[in-house]
Short mmCIF file of C-alpha atoms and ligand atoms in Angstrom, two decimals:
data_model
loop_
_atom_site.label_atom_id
_atom_site.label_comp_id
_atom_site.label_asym_id
_atom_site.label_seq_id
_atom_site.Cartn_x
_atom_site.Cartn_y
_atom_site.Cartn_z
CA UNK A 4 -212.03 -130.56 228.93
CA UNK A 5 -211.16 -127.03 230.02
CA UNK A 6 -214.43 -125.45 231.18
CA UNK A 7 -213.80 -121.98 229.75
CA UNK A 8 -212.76 -123.39 226.41
CA UNK A 9 -215.88 -125.54 226.28
CA UNK A 10 -218.14 -122.55 227.02
CA UNK A 11 -216.53 -120.47 224.29
CA UNK A 12 -216.85 -123.27 221.76
CA UNK A 13 -220.49 -123.81 222.67
CA UNK A 14 -221.48 -120.18 222.50
CA UNK A 15 -219.89 -119.81 219.07
CA UNK A 16 -221.56 -122.79 217.51
CA UNK A 17 -225.00 -122.43 219.02
CA UNK A 18 -225.90 -119.06 217.54
CA UNK A 19 -229.02 -118.83 215.44
CA UNK A 20 -229.21 -117.41 211.94
CA UNK A 21 -229.40 -113.77 210.91
CA UNK A 22 -232.90 -112.39 210.79
CA UNK A 23 -234.11 -114.35 213.79
CA UNK A 24 -235.85 -112.67 216.66
CA UNK A 25 -233.97 -110.34 219.01
CA UNK A 26 -234.45 -109.90 222.77
CA UNK A 27 -236.87 -106.94 222.84
CA UNK A 28 -239.10 -108.46 220.17
CA UNK A 29 -239.13 -111.69 222.10
CA UNK A 30 -240.00 -109.88 225.33
CA UNK A 31 -242.61 -107.63 223.74
CA UNK A 32 -244.54 -110.60 222.43
CA UNK A 33 -244.93 -112.43 225.72
CA UNK A 34 -248.23 -110.88 226.80
CA UNK A 35 -249.86 -111.52 223.42
CA UNK A 36 -248.69 -115.08 223.48
CA UNK A 37 -250.23 -115.83 226.84
CA UNK A 38 -253.82 -116.35 225.63
CA UNK A 39 -252.51 -119.05 223.31
CA UNK A 40 -250.04 -120.60 225.72
CA UNK A 41 -252.58 -120.80 228.53
CA UNK A 42 -254.75 -122.89 226.25
CA UNK A 43 -251.97 -125.35 225.71
CA UNK A 44 -250.50 -124.10 222.42
CA UNK A 45 -246.87 -125.02 221.72
CA UNK A 46 -244.82 -121.89 221.01
CA UNK A 47 -242.54 -123.85 218.71
CA UNK A 48 -245.58 -124.35 216.49
CA UNK A 49 -247.22 -120.93 216.67
CA UNK A 50 -244.09 -118.73 216.77
CA UNK A 51 -241.07 -120.81 215.79
CA UNK A 52 -238.81 -117.73 215.69
CA UNK A 53 -239.58 -116.96 219.31
CA UNK A 54 -239.04 -120.57 220.33
CA UNK A 55 -235.70 -120.50 218.48
CA UNK A 56 -234.72 -117.34 220.33
CA UNK A 57 -235.63 -118.82 223.72
CA UNK A 58 -233.55 -121.87 222.90
CA UNK A 59 -230.36 -119.85 222.48
CA UNK A 60 -231.02 -116.91 224.83
CA UNK A 61 -231.01 -118.00 228.49
CA UNK A 62 -231.98 -114.49 229.58
CA UNK A 63 -235.21 -114.36 227.61
CA UNK A 64 -235.90 -117.94 228.63
CA UNK A 65 -235.61 -116.91 232.28
CA UNK A 66 -238.07 -114.06 231.68
CA UNK A 67 -240.43 -116.28 229.75
CA UNK A 68 -240.42 -118.86 232.54
CA UNK A 69 -241.02 -116.21 235.20
CA UNK A 70 -243.86 -114.69 233.20
CA UNK A 71 -245.65 -117.97 232.57
CA UNK A 72 -245.08 -119.00 236.20
CA UNK A 73 -246.83 -115.88 237.49
CA UNK A 74 -249.61 -115.99 234.91
CA UNK A 75 -250.34 -119.62 235.62
CA UNK A 76 -250.33 -119.02 239.37
CA UNK A 77 -252.79 -116.15 238.96
CA UNK A 78 -254.99 -118.24 236.76
CA UNK A 79 -255.07 -120.97 239.39
CA UNK A 80 -255.75 -118.49 242.19
CA UNK A 81 -252.43 -119.22 243.87
CA UNK A 82 -251.52 -115.57 244.29
CA UNK A 83 -254.50 -114.99 246.55
CA UNK A 84 -255.02 -111.54 248.10
CA UNK A 85 -253.57 -111.14 251.60
CA UNK A 86 -256.91 -110.51 253.31
CA UNK A 87 -258.85 -113.23 251.53
CA UNK B 15 -263.10 -96.60 252.42
CA UNK B 16 -263.66 -96.94 248.68
CA UNK B 17 -264.45 -100.41 247.48
CA UNK B 18 -261.56 -102.15 245.77
CA UNK B 19 -262.23 -103.11 242.18
CA UNK B 20 -259.78 -105.82 241.27
CA UNK B 21 -261.32 -106.85 237.98
CA UNK B 22 -261.41 -103.95 235.61
CA UNK B 23 -261.79 -104.11 231.87
CA UNK B 24 -258.87 -102.83 229.83
CA UNK B 25 -260.72 -99.58 229.19
CA UNK B 26 -261.43 -99.17 232.88
CA UNK B 27 -257.80 -99.72 233.77
CA UNK B 28 -256.66 -97.18 231.20
CA UNK B 29 -259.27 -94.61 232.12
CA UNK B 30 -258.45 -94.92 235.80
CA UNK B 31 -254.69 -94.83 235.40
CA UNK B 32 -254.70 -92.00 232.88
CA UNK B 33 -257.08 -89.93 234.96
CA UNK B 34 -255.70 -87.89 237.79
CA UNK B 35 -256.53 -87.94 241.46
CA UNK B 36 -259.54 -89.79 242.74
CA UNK B 37 -259.76 -92.58 240.22
CA UNK B 38 -256.05 -93.00 239.72
CA UNK B 39 -254.90 -93.66 243.25
CA UNK B 40 -257.00 -96.78 243.93
CA UNK B 41 -256.19 -98.17 240.48
CA UNK B 42 -252.48 -97.70 241.16
CA UNK B 43 -252.85 -99.43 244.52
CA UNK B 44 -254.72 -102.35 242.97
CA UNK B 45 -252.22 -102.72 240.19
CA UNK B 46 -249.28 -102.59 242.55
CA UNK B 47 -250.86 -105.12 244.89
CA UNK B 48 -251.59 -107.48 242.06
CA UNK B 49 -248.08 -107.25 240.64
CA UNK B 50 -246.60 -107.64 244.08
CA UNK B 51 -248.51 -110.88 244.70
CA UNK B 52 -247.32 -112.29 241.40
CA UNK B 53 -243.72 -111.31 242.02
CA UNK B 54 -243.82 -112.66 245.57
CA UNK B 55 -245.14 -115.97 244.32
CA UNK B 56 -242.34 -116.18 241.78
CA UNK B 57 -239.59 -115.19 244.23
CA UNK B 58 -240.75 -117.53 246.94
CA UNK B 59 -241.62 -120.55 244.78
CA UNK B 60 -239.30 -120.49 241.83
CA UNK B 61 -236.08 -118.87 242.99
CA UNK B 62 -234.03 -121.39 244.89
CA UNK B 63 -231.21 -118.81 244.91
CA UNK B 64 -233.34 -116.68 247.26
CA UNK B 65 -234.27 -119.48 249.65
CA UNK B 66 -232.04 -118.05 252.38
CA UNK B 67 -234.22 -114.93 252.57
CA UNK B 68 -237.06 -114.75 255.08
CA UNK B 69 -240.63 -114.39 253.98
CA UNK B 70 -240.54 -110.84 255.29
CA UNK B 71 -237.48 -110.02 253.19
CA UNK B 72 -239.13 -111.49 250.11
CA UNK B 73 -242.24 -109.43 250.84
CA UNK B 74 -240.13 -106.31 251.05
CA UNK B 75 -238.30 -107.18 247.86
CA UNK B 76 -241.52 -107.84 245.96
CA UNK B 77 -243.00 -104.62 247.23
CA UNK B 78 -240.04 -102.59 245.95
CA UNK B 79 -240.15 -104.36 242.61
CA UNK B 80 -243.91 -103.91 242.30
CA UNK B 81 -243.52 -100.23 243.10
CA UNK B 82 -240.96 -99.82 240.29
CA UNK B 83 -243.05 -101.90 237.94
CA UNK B 84 -246.19 -99.87 238.61
CA UNK B 85 -244.36 -96.68 237.75
CA UNK B 86 -242.96 -98.29 234.64
CA UNK B 87 -246.45 -99.36 233.58
CA UNK B 88 -247.77 -95.87 234.24
CA UNK B 89 -245.03 -94.29 232.14
CA UNK B 90 -245.63 -96.70 229.27
CA UNK B 91 -249.41 -96.67 229.07
CA UNK B 92 -249.14 -95.23 225.56
CA UNK B 93 -247.46 -98.37 224.33
CA UNK B 94 -250.29 -100.66 225.44
CA UNK B 95 -252.00 -101.75 222.22
CA UNK B 96 -254.92 -103.57 223.78
CA UNK B 97 -253.64 -106.84 222.36
CA UNK B 98 -254.03 -108.73 225.63
CA UNK B 99 -255.60 -108.26 229.03
CA UNK B 100 -254.14 -105.12 230.54
CA UNK B 101 -252.92 -107.01 233.60
CA UNK B 102 -251.15 -109.58 231.42
CA UNK B 103 -249.29 -106.78 229.71
CA UNK B 104 -248.48 -105.19 233.09
CA UNK B 105 -247.23 -108.54 234.40
CA UNK B 106 -244.86 -108.81 231.45
CA UNK B 107 -243.39 -105.42 232.41
CA UNK B 108 -243.19 -106.39 236.07
CA UNK B 109 -241.30 -109.57 235.22
CA UNK B 110 -238.74 -107.53 233.34
CA UNK B 111 -238.30 -105.16 236.29
CA UNK B 112 -238.02 -107.99 238.81
CA UNK B 113 -235.56 -110.04 236.82
CA UNK B 114 -233.38 -107.05 235.96
CA UNK B 115 -233.20 -106.21 239.67
CA UNK B 116 -232.28 -109.79 240.57
CA UNK B 117 -229.55 -109.84 237.93
CA UNK B 118 -228.08 -106.56 239.08
CA UNK B 119 -227.97 -107.83 242.64
CA UNK B 120 -226.35 -111.10 241.60
CA UNK B 121 -223.54 -109.40 239.70
CA UNK B 122 -223.17 -106.28 241.77
CA UNK B 123 -219.39 -106.64 241.98
CA UNK B 124 -218.96 -107.42 238.33
CA UNK B 125 -216.57 -105.29 236.31
CA UNK B 126 -215.62 -105.67 232.67
CA UNK B 127 -212.27 -104.08 233.47
CA UNK B 128 -211.25 -107.25 235.24
CA UNK B 129 -211.47 -109.26 232.06
CA UNK B 130 -208.04 -109.79 230.61
CA UNK B 131 -207.26 -109.25 226.98
CA UNK B 132 -207.89 -111.70 224.21
CA UNK B 133 -207.43 -115.36 224.67
CA UNK B 134 -205.39 -115.27 227.89
CA UNK B 135 -207.97 -117.39 229.66
CA UNK B 136 -207.28 -120.36 227.42
CA UNK B 137 -205.08 -123.15 228.71
CA UNK B 138 -201.47 -122.24 227.97
CA UNK B 139 -200.80 -125.52 226.22
CA UNK B 140 -202.52 -128.80 225.53
CA UNK B 141 -201.16 -130.15 228.80
CA UNK B 142 -201.01 -133.87 228.09
CA UNK B 143 -200.58 -134.74 231.76
CA UNK B 144 -204.01 -133.48 232.74
CA UNK B 145 -205.94 -136.31 231.14
CA UNK B 146 -206.57 -139.79 232.40
CA UNK B 147 -204.29 -141.31 229.84
CA UNK B 148 -201.44 -139.63 228.01
CA UNK B 149 -202.09 -138.11 224.60
CA UNK B 150 -200.03 -139.05 221.60
CA UNK B 151 -197.43 -136.44 220.60
CA UNK B 152 -199.41 -135.84 217.39
CA UNK B 153 -202.54 -135.09 219.39
CA UNK B 154 -200.66 -132.67 221.62
CA UNK B 155 -199.33 -130.84 218.57
CA UNK B 156 -202.79 -130.75 217.04
CA UNK B 157 -204.30 -129.33 220.22
CA UNK B 158 -201.64 -126.67 220.47
CA UNK B 159 -202.18 -125.66 216.87
CA UNK B 160 -205.91 -125.38 217.32
CA UNK B 161 -205.53 -123.47 220.58
CA UNK B 162 -203.34 -121.05 218.66
CA UNK B 163 -206.07 -120.64 216.06
CA UNK B 164 -208.70 -120.01 218.70
CA UNK B 165 -206.49 -117.46 220.41
CA UNK B 166 -205.84 -115.77 217.06
CA UNK B 167 -209.54 -115.75 216.23
CA UNK B 168 -210.49 -114.14 219.52
CA UNK B 169 -207.94 -111.36 219.14
CA UNK B 170 -208.12 -110.80 215.37
CA UNK B 171 -211.77 -111.37 214.56
CA UNK B 172 -213.28 -109.64 217.58
CA UNK B 173 -212.96 -106.08 218.77
CA UNK B 174 -211.85 -105.68 222.36
CA UNK B 175 -215.41 -104.68 223.28
CA UNK B 176 -216.83 -107.76 221.58
CA UNK B 177 -214.33 -110.03 223.27
CA UNK B 178 -215.03 -108.69 226.76
CA UNK B 179 -218.77 -108.83 226.25
CA UNK B 180 -218.67 -112.35 224.85
CA UNK B 181 -216.35 -113.55 227.60
CA UNK B 182 -218.49 -112.07 230.37
CA UNK B 183 -221.65 -113.49 228.82
CA UNK B 184 -220.47 -116.92 227.74
CA UNK B 185 -217.72 -117.84 230.17
CA UNK B 186 -218.63 -115.92 233.30
CA UNK B 187 -222.38 -116.22 232.78
CA UNK B 188 -223.00 -112.56 233.53
CA UNK B 189 -226.41 -111.20 232.56
CA UNK B 190 -226.81 -109.06 229.45
CA UNK B 191 -228.54 -106.39 231.54
CA UNK B 192 -225.48 -106.08 233.73
CA UNK B 193 -222.93 -106.10 230.91
CA UNK B 194 -225.01 -103.57 228.97
CA UNK B 195 -224.92 -101.20 231.90
CA UNK B 196 -221.13 -101.54 232.13
CA UNK B 197 -220.74 -100.88 228.42
CA UNK B 198 -223.14 -97.96 228.49
CA UNK B 199 -225.46 -99.54 225.99
CA UNK B 200 -228.83 -101.29 226.06
CA UNK B 201 -229.52 -104.97 226.17
CA UNK B 202 -230.61 -105.28 222.59
CA UNK B 203 -227.58 -103.50 221.17
CA UNK B 204 -225.45 -105.75 223.34
CA UNK B 205 -227.30 -108.86 222.23
CA UNK B 206 -226.60 -107.85 218.63
CA UNK B 207 -222.95 -107.16 219.41
CA UNK B 208 -222.54 -110.59 220.96
CA UNK B 209 -224.55 -112.22 218.22
CA UNK B 210 -222.27 -110.65 215.59
CA UNK B 211 -219.23 -111.82 217.52
CA UNK B 212 -220.58 -115.38 217.68
CA UNK B 213 -221.32 -115.42 213.98
CA UNK B 214 -217.99 -113.92 212.96
CA UNK B 215 -216.20 -116.54 215.03
CA UNK B 216 -218.32 -119.38 213.72
CA UNK B 217 -217.65 -118.38 210.12
CA UNK B 218 -213.96 -117.98 210.88
CA UNK B 219 -213.78 -121.42 212.46
CA UNK B 220 -215.74 -123.03 209.68
CA UNK B 221 -213.42 -121.48 207.11
CA UNK B 222 -210.54 -123.04 209.02
CA UNK B 223 -212.29 -126.39 208.82
CA UNK B 224 -212.95 -126.42 212.58
CA UNK B 225 -216.40 -127.75 213.45
CA UNK B 226 -217.91 -127.94 216.92
CA UNK B 227 -217.80 -131.74 216.85
CA UNK B 228 -214.16 -131.68 215.87
CA UNK B 229 -213.24 -129.21 218.64
CA UNK B 230 -215.22 -130.97 221.35
CA UNK B 231 -213.71 -134.23 220.27
CA UNK B 232 -210.17 -132.85 220.12
CA UNK B 233 -210.25 -131.23 223.57
CA UNK B 234 -212.72 -133.54 225.24
CA UNK B 235 -210.52 -136.54 224.69
CA UNK B 236 -208.26 -137.29 227.60
ZN1 ZN C 6 -233.07 -112.83 224.26
#
């Protein structure tokens, strides 16, 4: 199948419904979410709207992954100070 | 040399950063260093697209990003609501700065002007010879009809701005940050613009009786 055609079809039919979360709201909630996520909470259970946004917004997903990656590394002491 | 205090309470962070002079400078240094370490970890461990860069280059890159992020944090102290650890909030801002920078670098030659008008990117016809086995004449006709409908939808349902934004985002995979800059708008307005375009098209297709399964099946078949 033509690659460009497939991408257009996919992007059209994978949109979420009106009233779902937008990018800034998604982003602005990340820091508050961390205390729950670090204790193993599933975001799809605690904030389904945010999980739904991440599922159809690769950009916010990339930011979410980067954020949790850094937070987890800090928590585990992997970002140790240079002189330590 | 003043002793470095890496673990401040939220109030201590705010007091130090809001204060001028003596207390502010070391707090800024600590914050920047902390953000830099986080960013460096992310760039060096998680970004396979940066694996050709030397450790020194990654250090430099994280330092620049941390510098920008620290300023951004400083300028937005008023918006910190105390609803997390201060450093968690600052990390969230740093991630945004770092990823925006990476996206801008990745698409630095991108221009919306190079996107042709509506629908021209679609295959000109159903091209029955492309597949592994020939399509029946009926199938070819059906494909051509549907291609015509898709082309019509893209040019009639969408504004030119919507089409270019959607094409850059969906087909070319360009970041919203980058497209937003080209369109002189912000990422959220752009997200809404693209979201509206997606919904208008979906409704249009559904009204025409064209479902995703049907389309994938029609064009996926060879
Ligand atoms: Zn988003």
